[in-house]
mmCIF file of C-alpha atoms in Angstrom:
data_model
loop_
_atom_site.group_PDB
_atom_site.id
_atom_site.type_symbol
_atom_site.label_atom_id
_atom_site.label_comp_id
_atom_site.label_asym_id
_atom_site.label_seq_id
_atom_site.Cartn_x
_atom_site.Cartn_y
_atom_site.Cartn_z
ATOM 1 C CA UNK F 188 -14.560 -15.729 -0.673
ATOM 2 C CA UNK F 189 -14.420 -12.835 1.386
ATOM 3 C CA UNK F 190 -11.734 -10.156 1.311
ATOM 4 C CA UNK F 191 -9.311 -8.470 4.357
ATOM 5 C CA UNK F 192 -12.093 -6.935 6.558
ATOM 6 C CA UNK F 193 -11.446 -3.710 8.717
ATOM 7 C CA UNK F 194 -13.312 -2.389 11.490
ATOM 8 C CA UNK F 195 -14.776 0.738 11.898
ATOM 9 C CA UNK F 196 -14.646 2.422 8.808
ATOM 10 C CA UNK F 197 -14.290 5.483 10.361
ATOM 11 C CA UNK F 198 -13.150 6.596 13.856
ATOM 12 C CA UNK F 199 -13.797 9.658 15.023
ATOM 13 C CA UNK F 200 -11.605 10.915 18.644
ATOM 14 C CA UNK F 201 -10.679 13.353 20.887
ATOM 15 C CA UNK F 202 -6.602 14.433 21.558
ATOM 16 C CA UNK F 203 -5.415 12.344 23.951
ATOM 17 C CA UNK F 204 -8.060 9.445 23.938
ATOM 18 C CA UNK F 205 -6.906 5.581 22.733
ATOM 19 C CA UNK F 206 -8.414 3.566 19.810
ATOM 20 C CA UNK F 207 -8.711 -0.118 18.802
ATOM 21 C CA UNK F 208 -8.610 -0.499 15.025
ATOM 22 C CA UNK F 209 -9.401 -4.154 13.579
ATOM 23 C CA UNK F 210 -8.313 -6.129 10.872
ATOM 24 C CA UNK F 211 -9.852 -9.300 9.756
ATOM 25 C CA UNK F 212 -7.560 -11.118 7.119
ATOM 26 C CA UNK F 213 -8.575 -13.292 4.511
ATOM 27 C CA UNK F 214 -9.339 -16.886 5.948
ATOM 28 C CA UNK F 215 -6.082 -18.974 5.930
ATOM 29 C CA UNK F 216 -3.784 -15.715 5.034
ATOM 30 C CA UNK F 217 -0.557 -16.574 7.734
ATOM 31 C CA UNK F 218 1.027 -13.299 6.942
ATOM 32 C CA UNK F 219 -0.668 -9.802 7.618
ATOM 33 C CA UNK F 220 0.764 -6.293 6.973
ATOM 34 C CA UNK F 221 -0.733 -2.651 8.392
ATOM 35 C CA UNK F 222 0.221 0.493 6.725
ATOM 36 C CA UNK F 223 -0.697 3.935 7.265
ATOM 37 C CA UNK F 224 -2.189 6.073 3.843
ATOM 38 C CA UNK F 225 -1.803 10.000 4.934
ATOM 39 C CA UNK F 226 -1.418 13.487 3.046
ATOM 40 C CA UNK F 227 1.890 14.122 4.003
ATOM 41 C CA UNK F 228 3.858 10.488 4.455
ATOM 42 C CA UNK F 229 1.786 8.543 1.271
ATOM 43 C CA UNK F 230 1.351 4.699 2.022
ATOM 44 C CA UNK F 231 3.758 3.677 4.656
ATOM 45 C CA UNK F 232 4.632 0.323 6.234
ATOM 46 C CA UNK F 233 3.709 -0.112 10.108
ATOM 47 C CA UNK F 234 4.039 -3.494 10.985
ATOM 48 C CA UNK F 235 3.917 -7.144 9.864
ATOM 49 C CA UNK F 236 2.883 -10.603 11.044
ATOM 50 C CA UNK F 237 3.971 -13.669 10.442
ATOM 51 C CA UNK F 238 1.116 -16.187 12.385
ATOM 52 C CA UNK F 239 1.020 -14.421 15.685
ATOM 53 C CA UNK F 240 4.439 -12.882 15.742
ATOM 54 C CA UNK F 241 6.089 -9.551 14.598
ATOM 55 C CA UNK F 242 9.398 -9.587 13.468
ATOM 56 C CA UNK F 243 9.569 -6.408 12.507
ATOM 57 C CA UNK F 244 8.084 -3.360 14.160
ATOM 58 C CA UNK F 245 10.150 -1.063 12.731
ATOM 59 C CA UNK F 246 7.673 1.018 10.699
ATOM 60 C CA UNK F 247 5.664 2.200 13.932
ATOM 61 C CA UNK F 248 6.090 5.764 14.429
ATOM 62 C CA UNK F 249 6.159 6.125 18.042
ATOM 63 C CA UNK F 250 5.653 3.662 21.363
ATOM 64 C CA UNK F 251 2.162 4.679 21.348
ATOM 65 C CA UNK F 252 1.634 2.457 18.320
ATOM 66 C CA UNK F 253 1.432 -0.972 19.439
ATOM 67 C CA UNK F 254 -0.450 -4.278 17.598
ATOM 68 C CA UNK F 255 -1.180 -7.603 18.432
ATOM 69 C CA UNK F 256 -2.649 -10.593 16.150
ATOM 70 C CA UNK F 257 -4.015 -13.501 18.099
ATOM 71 C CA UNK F 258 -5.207 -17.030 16.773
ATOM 72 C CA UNK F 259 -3.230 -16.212 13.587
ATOM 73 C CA UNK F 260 -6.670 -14.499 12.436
ATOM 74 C CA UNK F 261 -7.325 -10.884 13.961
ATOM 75 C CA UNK F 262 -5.444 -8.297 14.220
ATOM 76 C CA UNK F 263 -6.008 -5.430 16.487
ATOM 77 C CA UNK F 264 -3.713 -1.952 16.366
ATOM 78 C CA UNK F 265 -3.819 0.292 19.070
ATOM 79 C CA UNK F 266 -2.906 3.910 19.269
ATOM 80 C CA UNK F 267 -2.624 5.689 22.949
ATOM 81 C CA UNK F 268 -2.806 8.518 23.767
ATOM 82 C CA UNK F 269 -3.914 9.735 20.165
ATOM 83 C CA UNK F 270 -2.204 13.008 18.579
ATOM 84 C CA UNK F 271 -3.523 14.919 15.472
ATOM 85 C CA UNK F 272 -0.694 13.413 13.342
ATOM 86 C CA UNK F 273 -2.073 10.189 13.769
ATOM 87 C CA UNK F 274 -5.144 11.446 11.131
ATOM 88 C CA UNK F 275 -5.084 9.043 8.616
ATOM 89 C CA UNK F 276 -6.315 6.060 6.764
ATOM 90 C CA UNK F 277 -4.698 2.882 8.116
ATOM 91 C CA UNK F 278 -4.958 -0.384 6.042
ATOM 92 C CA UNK F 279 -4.288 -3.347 6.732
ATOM 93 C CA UNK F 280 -3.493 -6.410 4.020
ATOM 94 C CA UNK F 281 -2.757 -9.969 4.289
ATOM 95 C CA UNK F 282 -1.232 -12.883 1.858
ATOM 96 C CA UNK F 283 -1.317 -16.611 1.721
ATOM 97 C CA UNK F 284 2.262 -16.468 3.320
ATOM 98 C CA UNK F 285 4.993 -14.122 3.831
ATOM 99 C CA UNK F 286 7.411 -12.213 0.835
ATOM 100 C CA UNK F 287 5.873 -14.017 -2.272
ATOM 101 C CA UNK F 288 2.557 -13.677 -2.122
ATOM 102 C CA UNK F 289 0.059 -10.930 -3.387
ATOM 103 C CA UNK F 290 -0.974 -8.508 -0.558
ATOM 104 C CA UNK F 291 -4.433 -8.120 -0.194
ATOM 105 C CA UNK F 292 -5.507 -5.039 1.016
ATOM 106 C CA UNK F 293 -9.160 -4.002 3.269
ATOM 107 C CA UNK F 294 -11.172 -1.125 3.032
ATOM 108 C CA UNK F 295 -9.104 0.853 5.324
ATOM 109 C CA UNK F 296 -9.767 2.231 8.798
ATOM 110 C CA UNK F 297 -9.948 6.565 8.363
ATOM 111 C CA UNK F 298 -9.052 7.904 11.809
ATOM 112 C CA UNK F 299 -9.863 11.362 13.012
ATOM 113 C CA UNK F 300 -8.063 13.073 15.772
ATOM 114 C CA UNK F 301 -9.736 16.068 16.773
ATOM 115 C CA UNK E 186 18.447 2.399 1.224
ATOM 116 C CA UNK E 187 15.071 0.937 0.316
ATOM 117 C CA UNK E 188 13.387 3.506 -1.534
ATOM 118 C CA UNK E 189 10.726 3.874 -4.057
ATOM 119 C CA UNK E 190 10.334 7.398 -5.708
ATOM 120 C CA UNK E 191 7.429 8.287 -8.017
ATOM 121 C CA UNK E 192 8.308 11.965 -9.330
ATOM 122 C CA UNK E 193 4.411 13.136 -10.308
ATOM 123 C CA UNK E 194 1.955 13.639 -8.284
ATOM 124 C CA UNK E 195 -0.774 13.959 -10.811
ATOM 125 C CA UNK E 196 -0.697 13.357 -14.656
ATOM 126 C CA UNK E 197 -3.285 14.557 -16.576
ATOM 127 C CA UNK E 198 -3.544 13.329 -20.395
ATOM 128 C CA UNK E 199 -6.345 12.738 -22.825
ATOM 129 C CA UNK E 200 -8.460 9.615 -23.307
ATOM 130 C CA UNK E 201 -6.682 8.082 -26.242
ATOM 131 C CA UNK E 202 -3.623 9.686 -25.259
ATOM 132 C CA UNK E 203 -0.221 7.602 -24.791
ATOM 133 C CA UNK E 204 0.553 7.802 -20.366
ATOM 134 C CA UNK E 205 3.460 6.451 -18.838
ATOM 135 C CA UNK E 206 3.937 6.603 -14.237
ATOM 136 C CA UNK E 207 7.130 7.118 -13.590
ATOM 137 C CA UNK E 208 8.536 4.688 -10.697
ATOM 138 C CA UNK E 209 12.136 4.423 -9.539
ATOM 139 C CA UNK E 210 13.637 2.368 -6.689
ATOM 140 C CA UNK E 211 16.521 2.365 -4.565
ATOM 141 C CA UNK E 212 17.435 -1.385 -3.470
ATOM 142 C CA UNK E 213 20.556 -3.590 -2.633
ATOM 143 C CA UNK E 214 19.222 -6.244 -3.090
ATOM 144 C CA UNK E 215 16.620 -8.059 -6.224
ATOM 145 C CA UNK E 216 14.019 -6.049 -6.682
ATOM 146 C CA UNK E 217 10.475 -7.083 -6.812
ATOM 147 C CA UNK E 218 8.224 -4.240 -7.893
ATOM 148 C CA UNK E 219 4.334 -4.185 -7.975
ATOM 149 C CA UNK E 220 2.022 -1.312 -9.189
ATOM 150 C CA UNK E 221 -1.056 -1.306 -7.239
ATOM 151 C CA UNK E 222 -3.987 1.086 -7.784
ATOM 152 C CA UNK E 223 -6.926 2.401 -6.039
ATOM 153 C CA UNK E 224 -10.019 3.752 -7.996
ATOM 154 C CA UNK E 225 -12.160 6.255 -6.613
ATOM 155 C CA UNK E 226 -13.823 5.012 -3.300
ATOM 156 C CA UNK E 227 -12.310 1.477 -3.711
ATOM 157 C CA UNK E 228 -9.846 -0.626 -1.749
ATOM 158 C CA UNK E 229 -6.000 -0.384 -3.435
ATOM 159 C CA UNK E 230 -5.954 -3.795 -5.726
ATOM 160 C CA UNK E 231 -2.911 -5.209 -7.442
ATOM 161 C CA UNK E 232 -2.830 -4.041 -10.923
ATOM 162 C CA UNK E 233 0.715 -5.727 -11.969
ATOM 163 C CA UNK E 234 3.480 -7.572 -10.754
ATOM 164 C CA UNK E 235 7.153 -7.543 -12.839
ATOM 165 C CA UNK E 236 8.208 -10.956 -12.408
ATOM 166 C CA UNK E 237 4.784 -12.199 -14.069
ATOM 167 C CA UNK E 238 5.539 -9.849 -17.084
ATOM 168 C CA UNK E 239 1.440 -9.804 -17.364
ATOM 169 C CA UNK E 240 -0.214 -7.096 -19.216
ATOM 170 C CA UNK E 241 -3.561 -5.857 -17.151
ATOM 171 C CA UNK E 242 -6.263 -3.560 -18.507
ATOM 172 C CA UNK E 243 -3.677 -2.554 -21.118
ATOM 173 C CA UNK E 244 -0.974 -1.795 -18.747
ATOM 174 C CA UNK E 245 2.789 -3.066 -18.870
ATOM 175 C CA UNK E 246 5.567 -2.130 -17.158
ATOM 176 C CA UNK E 247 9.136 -3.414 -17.437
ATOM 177 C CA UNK E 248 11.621 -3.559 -15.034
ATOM 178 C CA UNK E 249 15.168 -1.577 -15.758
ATOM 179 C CA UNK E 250 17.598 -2.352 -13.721
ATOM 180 C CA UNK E 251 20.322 -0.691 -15.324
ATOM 181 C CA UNK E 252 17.969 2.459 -14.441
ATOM 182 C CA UNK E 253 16.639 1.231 -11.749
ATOM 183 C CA UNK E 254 13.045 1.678 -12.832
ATOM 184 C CA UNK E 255 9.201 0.359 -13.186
ATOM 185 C CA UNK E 256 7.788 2.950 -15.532
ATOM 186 C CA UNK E 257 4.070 1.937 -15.853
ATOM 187 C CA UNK E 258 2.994 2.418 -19.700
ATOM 188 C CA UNK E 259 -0.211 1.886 -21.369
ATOM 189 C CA UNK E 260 -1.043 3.129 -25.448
ATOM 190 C CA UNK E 261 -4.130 4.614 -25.107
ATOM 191 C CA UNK E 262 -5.362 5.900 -21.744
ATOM 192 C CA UNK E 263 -9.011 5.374 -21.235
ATOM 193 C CA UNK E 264 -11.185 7.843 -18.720
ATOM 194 C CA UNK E 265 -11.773 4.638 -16.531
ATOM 195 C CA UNK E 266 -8.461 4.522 -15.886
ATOM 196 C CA UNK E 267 -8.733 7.751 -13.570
ATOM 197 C CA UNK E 268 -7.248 6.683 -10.312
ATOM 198 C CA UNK E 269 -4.260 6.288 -7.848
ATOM 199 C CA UNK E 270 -1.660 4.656 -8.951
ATOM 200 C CA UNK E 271 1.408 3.304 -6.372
ATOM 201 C CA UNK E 272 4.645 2.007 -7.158
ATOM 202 C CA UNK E 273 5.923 -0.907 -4.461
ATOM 203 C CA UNK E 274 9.227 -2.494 -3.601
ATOM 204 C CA UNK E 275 8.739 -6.022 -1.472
ATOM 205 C CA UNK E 276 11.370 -6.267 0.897
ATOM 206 C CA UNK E 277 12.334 -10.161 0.983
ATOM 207 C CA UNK E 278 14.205 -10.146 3.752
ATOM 208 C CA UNK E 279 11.976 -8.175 6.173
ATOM 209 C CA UNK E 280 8.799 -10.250 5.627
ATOM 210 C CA UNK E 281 7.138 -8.822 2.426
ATOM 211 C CA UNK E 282 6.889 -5.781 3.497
ATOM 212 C CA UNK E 283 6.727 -3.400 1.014
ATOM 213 C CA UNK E 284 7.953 0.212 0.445
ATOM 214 C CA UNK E 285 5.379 2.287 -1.360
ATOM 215 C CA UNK E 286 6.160 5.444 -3.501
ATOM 216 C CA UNK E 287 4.188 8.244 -2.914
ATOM 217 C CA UNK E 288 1.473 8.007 -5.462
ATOM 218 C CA UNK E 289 0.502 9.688 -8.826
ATOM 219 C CA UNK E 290 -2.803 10.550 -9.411
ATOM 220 C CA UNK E 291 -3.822 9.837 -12.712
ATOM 221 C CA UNK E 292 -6.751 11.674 -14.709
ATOM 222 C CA UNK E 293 -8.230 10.789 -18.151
ATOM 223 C CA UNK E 294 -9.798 13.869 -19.401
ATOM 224 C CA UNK E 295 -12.750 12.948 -22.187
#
């Protein structure tokens, strides 16, 4: 079938300006991960789902990170307010259920903050 | 704390050549370690998991605990084996999550 799905491939924006990144998991996959690939940081965790919740936020870097997953399907991560830092390639994975199942990971979203 | 701490950044060997990616952890708790790996221009895959003790595309790696390592070994290193390769903890108790290392690049020179 097909694999995690991520919309757009590549995001170009200005300083300052918000952006909508989208995940689309594998069909039935309850539990869905996002994690940010950069030069500096490597492959770090931002966020999880379990269904439509988020237990654990911890890994977003600042309150201008903020995600939502609705339908237990999509995913959506927004970024206001976007700062150079925020350059980077954020994927986003899913697995038949949480902690003992194989991630599966998309193409990745690379995001350009001029 | 949870960390995962690959020392190289790039290894560079020759095609035939015996490689081993260094990967250890930091974790309280039982460790479950995955290497995943992401080929040039391609979406990071699962290459091998420690708990099903699998060998893929000639790769092994054995957990240590005693070391507290997940070395990633393979004989005879082959130039399609050029790629990314990242260590990961899972965190049970915080949903899966897991804690990557920070990556060594591997090339297979001809």
């Amino acid at each position: 079938g097909a694999g995690v799905s991520q919309s757009p491939s590549n995001k170009v924006t200005e300083k300052g300006k918000d952006v909508e990144l989208r995940c689309d998991p594998i069909s039935g996959h309850t539990a869905l991960y996002w994690y940010r690939q950069s030069l500096g940081q490597g492959l770090e965790f931002l966020i999880y789902f379990q269904g439509n919740s988020a237990p654990d936020k911890s890994g977003l870097p600042s309150d201008r990170f903020s995600a939502e997953r609705t339908g237990g399907s999509v995913s959506t991560l927004t970024i206001q307010r976007t700062q150079q830092e925020d350059s980077a390639v954020y994927l986003c994975a899913s697995s038949l259920v949480i902690r003992v199942e194989t991630q599966y990971f998309g193409p990745g979203t690379r995001l350009l903050v001029l | 704390a949870q960390r995962v701490t690959q020392p190289e950044k790039l290894l560079s060997v020759f095609k035939g050549a015996p490689v081993e990616l260094k990967c250890n952890y930091s974790y309280s708790g039982s460790p479950e370690l995955f290497w995943y790996v992401q080929y040039s221009r391609q979406r990071l895959q699962l290459l091998l998991r420690h708990i099903s003790r699998e060998s893929i595309k000639g790769f092994t790696a054995d957990l240590n605990k005693g070391e507290t390592s997940f070395h990633l070994k393979k004989p005879f290193a082959q130039e399609e084996d050029s790629a990314m390769y990242y260590c990961g903890l899972m965190i049970y108790n915080q949903g899966g999550k897991l804690i990557f290392g920070q990556g060594t690049e591997l090339s297979v020179k001809p």
